[in-house]
PDB file of C-alpha atoms in Angstrom:
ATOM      1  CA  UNK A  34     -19.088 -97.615 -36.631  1.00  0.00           C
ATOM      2  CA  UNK A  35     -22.582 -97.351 -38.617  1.00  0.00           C
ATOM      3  CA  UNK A  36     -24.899 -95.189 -37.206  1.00  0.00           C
ATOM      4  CA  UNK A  37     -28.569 -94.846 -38.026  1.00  0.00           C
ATOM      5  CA  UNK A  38     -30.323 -91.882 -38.863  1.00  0.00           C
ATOM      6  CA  UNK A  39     -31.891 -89.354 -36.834  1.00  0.00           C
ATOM      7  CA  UNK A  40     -35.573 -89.619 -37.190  1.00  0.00           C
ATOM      8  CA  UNK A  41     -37.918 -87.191 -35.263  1.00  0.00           C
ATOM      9  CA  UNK A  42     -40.549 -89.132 -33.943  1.00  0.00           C
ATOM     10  CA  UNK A  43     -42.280 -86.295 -33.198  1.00  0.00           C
ATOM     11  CA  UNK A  44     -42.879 -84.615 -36.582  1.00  0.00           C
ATOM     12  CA  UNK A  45     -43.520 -88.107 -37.803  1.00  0.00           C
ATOM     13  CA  UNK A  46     -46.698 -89.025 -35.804  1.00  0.00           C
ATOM     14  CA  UNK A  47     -48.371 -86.327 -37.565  1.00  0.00           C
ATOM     15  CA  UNK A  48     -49.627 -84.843 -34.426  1.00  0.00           C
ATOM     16  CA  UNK A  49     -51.115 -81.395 -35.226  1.00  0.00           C
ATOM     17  CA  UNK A  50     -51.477 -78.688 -32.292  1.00  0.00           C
ATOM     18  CA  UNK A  51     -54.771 -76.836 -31.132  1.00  0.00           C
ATOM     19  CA  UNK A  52     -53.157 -74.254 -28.841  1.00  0.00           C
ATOM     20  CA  UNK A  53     -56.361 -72.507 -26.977  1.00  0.00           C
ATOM     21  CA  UNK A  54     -54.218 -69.635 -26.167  1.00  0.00           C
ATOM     22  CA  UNK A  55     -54.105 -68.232 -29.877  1.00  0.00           C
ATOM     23  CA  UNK A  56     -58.340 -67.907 -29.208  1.00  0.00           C
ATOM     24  CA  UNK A  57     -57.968 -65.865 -26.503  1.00  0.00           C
ATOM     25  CA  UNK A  58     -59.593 -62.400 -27.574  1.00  0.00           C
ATOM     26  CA  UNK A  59     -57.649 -58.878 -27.874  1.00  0.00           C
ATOM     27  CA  UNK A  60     -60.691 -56.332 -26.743  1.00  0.00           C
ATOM     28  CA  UNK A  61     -60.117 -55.393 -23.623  1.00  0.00           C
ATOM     29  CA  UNK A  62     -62.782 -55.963 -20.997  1.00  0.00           C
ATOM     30  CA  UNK A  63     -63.880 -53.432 -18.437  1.00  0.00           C
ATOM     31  CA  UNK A  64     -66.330 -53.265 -15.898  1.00  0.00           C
ATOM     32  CA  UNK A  65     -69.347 -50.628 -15.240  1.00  0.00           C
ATOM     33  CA  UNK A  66     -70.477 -51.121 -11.713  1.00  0.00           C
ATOM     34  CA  UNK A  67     -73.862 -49.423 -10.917  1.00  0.00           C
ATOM     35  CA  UNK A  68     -72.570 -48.714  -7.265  1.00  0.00           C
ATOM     36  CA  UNK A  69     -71.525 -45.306  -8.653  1.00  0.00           C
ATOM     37  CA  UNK A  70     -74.781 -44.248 -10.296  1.00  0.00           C
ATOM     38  CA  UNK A  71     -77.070 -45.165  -7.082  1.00  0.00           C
ATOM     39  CA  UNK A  72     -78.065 -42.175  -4.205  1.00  0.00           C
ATOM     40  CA  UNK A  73     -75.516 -42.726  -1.785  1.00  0.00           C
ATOM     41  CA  UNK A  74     -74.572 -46.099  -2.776  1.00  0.00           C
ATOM     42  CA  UNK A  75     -77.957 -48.039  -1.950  1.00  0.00           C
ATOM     43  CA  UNK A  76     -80.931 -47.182  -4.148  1.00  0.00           C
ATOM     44  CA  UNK A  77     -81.765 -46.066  -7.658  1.00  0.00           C
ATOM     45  CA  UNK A  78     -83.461 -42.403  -7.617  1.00  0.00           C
ATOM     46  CA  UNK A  79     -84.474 -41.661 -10.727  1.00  0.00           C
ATOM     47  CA  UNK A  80     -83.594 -38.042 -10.678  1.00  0.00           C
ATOM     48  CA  UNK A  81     -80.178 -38.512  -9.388  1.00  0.00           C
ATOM     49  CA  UNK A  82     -79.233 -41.898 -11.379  1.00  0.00           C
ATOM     50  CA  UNK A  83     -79.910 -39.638 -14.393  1.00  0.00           C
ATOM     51  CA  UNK A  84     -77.702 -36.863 -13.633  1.00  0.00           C
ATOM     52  CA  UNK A  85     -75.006 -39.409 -12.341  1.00  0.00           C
ATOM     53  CA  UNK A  86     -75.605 -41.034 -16.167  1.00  0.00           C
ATOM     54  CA  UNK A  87     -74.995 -37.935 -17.601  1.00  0.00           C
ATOM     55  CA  UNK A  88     -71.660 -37.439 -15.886  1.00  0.00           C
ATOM     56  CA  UNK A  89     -70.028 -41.027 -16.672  1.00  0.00           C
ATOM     57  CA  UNK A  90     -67.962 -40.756 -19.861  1.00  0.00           C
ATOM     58  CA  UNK A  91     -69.483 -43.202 -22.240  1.00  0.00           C
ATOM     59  CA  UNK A  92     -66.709 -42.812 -24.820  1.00  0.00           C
ATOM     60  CA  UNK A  93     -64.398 -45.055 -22.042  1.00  0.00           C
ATOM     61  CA  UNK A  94     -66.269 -48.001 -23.065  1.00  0.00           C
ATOM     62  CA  UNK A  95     -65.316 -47.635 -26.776  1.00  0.00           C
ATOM     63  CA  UNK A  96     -64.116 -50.310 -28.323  1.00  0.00           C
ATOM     64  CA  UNK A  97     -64.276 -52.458 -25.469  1.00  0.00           C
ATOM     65  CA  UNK A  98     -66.311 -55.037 -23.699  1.00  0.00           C
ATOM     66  CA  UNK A  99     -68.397 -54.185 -20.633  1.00  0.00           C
ATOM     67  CA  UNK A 100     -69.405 -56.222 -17.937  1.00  0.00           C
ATOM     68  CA  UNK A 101     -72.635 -54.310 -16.467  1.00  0.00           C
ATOM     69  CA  UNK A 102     -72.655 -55.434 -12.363  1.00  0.00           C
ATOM     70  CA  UNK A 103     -73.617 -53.981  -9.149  1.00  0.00           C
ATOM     71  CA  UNK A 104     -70.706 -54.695  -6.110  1.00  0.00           C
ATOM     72  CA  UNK A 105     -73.060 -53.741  -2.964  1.00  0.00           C
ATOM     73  CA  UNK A 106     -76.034 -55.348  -2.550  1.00  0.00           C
ATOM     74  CA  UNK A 107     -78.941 -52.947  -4.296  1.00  0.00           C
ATOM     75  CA  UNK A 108     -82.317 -53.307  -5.569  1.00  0.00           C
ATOM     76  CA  UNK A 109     -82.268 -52.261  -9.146  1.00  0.00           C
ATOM     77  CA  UNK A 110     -84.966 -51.514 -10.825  1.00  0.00           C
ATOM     78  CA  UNK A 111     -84.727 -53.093 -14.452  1.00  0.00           C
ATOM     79  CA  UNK A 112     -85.239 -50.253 -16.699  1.00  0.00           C
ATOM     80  CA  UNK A 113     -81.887 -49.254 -15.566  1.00  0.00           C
ATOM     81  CA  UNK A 114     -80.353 -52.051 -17.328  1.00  0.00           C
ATOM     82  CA  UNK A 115     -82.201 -50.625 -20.181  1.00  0.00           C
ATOM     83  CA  UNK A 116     -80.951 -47.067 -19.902  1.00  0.00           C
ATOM     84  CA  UNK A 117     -77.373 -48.757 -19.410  1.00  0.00           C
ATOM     85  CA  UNK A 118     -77.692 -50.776 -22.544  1.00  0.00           C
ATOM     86  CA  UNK A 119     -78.966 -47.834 -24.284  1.00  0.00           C
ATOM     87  CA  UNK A 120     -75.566 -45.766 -23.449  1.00  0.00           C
ATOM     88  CA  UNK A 121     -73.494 -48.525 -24.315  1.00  0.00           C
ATOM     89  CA  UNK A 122     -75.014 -49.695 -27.565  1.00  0.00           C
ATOM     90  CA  UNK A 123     -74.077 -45.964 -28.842  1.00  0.00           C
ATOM     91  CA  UNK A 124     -70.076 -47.396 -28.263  1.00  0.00           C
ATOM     92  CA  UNK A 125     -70.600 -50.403 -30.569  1.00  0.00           C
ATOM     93  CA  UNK A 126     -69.316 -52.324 -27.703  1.00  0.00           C
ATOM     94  CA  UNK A 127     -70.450 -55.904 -26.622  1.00  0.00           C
ATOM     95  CA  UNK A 128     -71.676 -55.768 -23.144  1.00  0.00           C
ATOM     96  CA  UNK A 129     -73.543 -57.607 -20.949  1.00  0.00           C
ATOM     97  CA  UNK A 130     -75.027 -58.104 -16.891  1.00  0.00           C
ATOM     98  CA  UNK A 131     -72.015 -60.100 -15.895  1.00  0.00           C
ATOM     99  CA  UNK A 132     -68.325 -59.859 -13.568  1.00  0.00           C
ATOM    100  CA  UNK A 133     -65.831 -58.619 -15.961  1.00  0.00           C
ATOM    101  CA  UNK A 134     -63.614 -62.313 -15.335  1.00  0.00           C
ATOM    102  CA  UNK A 135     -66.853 -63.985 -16.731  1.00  0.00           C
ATOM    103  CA  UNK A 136     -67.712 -61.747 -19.401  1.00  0.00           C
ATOM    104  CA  UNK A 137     -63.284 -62.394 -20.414  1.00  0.00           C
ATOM    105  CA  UNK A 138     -63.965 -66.018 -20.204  1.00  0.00           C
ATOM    106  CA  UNK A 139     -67.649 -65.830 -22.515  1.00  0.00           C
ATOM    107  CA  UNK A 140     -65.503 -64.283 -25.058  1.00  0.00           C
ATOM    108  CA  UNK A 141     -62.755 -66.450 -25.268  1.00  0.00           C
ATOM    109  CA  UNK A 142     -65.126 -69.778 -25.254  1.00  0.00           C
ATOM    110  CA  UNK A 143     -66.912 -67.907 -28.350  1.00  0.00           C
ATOM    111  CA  UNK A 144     -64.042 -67.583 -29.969  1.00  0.00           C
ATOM    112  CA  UNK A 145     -63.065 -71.460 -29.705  1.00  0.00           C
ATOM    113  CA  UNK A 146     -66.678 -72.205 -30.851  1.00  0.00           C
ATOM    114  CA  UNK A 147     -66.027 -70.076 -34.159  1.00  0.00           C
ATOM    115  CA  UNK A 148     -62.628 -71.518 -34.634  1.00  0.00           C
ATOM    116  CA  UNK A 149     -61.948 -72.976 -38.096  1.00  0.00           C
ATOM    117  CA  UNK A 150     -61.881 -76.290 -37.454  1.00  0.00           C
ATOM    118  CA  UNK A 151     -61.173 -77.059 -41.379  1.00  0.00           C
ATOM    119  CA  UNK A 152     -57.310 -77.568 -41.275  1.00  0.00           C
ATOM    120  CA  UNK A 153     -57.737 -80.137 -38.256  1.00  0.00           C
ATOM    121  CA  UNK A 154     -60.612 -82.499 -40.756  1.00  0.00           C
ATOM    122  CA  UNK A 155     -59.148 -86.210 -40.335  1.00  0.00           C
ATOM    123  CA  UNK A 156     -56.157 -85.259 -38.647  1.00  0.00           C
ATOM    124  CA  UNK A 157     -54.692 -86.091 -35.002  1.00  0.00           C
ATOM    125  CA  UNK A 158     -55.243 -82.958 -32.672  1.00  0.00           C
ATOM    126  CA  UNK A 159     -53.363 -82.607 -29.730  1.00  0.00           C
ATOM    127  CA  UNK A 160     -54.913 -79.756 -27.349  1.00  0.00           C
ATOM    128  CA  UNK A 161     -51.854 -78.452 -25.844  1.00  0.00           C
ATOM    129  CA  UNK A 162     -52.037 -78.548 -21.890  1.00  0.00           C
ATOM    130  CA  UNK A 163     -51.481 -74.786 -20.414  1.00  0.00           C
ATOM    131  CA  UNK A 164     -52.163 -74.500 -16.222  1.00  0.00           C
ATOM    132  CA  UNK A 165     -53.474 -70.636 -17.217  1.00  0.00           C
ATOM    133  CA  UNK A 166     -56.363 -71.899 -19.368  1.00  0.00           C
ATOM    134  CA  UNK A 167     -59.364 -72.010 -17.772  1.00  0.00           C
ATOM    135  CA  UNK A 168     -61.130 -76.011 -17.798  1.00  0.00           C
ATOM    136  CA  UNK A 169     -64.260 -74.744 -19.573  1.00  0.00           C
ATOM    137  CA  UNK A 170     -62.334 -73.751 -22.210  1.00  0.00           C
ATOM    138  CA  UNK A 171     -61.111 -77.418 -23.348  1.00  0.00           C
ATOM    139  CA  UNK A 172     -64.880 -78.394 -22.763  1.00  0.00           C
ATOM    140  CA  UNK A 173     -65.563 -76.145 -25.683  1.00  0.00           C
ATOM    141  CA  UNK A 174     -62.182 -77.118 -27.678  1.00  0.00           C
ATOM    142  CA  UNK A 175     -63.624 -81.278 -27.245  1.00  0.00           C
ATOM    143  CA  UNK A 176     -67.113 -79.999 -28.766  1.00  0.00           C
ATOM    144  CA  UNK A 177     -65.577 -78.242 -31.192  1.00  0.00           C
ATOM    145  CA  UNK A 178     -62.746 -80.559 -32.307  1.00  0.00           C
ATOM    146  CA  UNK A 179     -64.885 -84.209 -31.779  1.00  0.00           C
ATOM    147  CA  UNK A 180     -67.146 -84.176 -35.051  1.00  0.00           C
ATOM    148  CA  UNK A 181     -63.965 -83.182 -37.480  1.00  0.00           C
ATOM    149  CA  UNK A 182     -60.574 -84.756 -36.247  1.00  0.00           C
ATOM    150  CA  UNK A 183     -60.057 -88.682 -36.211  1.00  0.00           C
ATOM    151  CA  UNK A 184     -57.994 -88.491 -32.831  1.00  0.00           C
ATOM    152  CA  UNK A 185     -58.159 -85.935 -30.054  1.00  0.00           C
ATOM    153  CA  UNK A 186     -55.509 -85.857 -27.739  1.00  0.00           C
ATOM    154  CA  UNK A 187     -54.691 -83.859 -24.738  1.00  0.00           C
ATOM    155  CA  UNK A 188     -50.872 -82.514 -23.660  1.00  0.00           C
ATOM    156  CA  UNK A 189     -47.892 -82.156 -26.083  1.00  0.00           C
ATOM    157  CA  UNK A 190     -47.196 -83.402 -29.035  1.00  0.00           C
ATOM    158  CA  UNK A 191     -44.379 -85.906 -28.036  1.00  0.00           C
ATOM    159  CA  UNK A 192     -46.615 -87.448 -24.876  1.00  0.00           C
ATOM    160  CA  UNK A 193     -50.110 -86.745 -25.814  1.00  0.00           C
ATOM    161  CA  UNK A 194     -52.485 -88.043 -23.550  1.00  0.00           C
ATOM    162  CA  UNK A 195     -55.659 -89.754 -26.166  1.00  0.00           C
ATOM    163  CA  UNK A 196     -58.466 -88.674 -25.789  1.00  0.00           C
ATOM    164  CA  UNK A 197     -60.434 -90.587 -28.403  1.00  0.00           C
ATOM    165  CA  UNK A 198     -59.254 -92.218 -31.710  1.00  0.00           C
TER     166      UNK A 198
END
């Protein structure tokens, strides 16, 4: 009985992976809502916002990255945001006027765009398919991966779906 070789067709399409879940950033990302520094929930006093400041721990936010937001429906004056940014820029933190679930997914599509792309030059890229990664993210991945690999593909390596060769 001859029998032929095993050959793994897999590892032998040279298919590399671009798995957007190794991008996805470590700092933690918390949220400062400015419902908690206004007189009695509704407007910005400038004597009381200032005393409320002075109570919130700062030193929470160290380390991490804040998404500055309001969750009832204020008028804020804008030098707030200033004081805010003031306090938080003392933490070495990134932060920014944004829900903490958009501020999570800024970070992530940042790190994609600084990804080095060099091992991936002239190769065939497969962006592996994951239900839990947001689309935007393999918007960025395309932009990133287009101008250095000579085929982008889309699922796993053994049935990618081509994207462009």
């Amino acid at each position: 009985m001859h029998t032929d070789p095993i050959h793994n067709k897999v590892t032998a399409s040279g298919i590399i992976a671009f798995d957007l879940l190794a991008y996805k950033p470590t700092i933690e990302v918390v949220g400062l809502d400015l419902k908690q520094l206004l007189y009695m929930e509704m407007i910005i006093k400038e004597k009381e916002f200032r005393i409320a400041l002075a109570q919130l721990d700062f030193n929470s936010f160290r380390e991490k990255a804040v998404a500055v937001y309001c969750s009832v429906d204020a008028i804020i004056p804008q030098w707030v945001y200033m004081v805010i940014a003031d306090k938080l820029a003392d933490q070495g933190v990134y932060f920014k006027f944004s829900s903490v679930d958009a501020l999570a997914l800024e970070l992530w599509e940042m790190q994609v765009q600084q990804a080095e792309v060099s091992p991936f030059q002239d190769q065939k890229v497969v962006v592996r398919a994951n239900p839990d990664i947001p689309d935007s993210l393999y918007i960025e991945a395309s932009k990133v991966l287009k101008p250095v690999v000579k085929s982008l593909l889309y699922g796993e390596i053994g049935m990618p779906k081509v994207i462009f060769k």
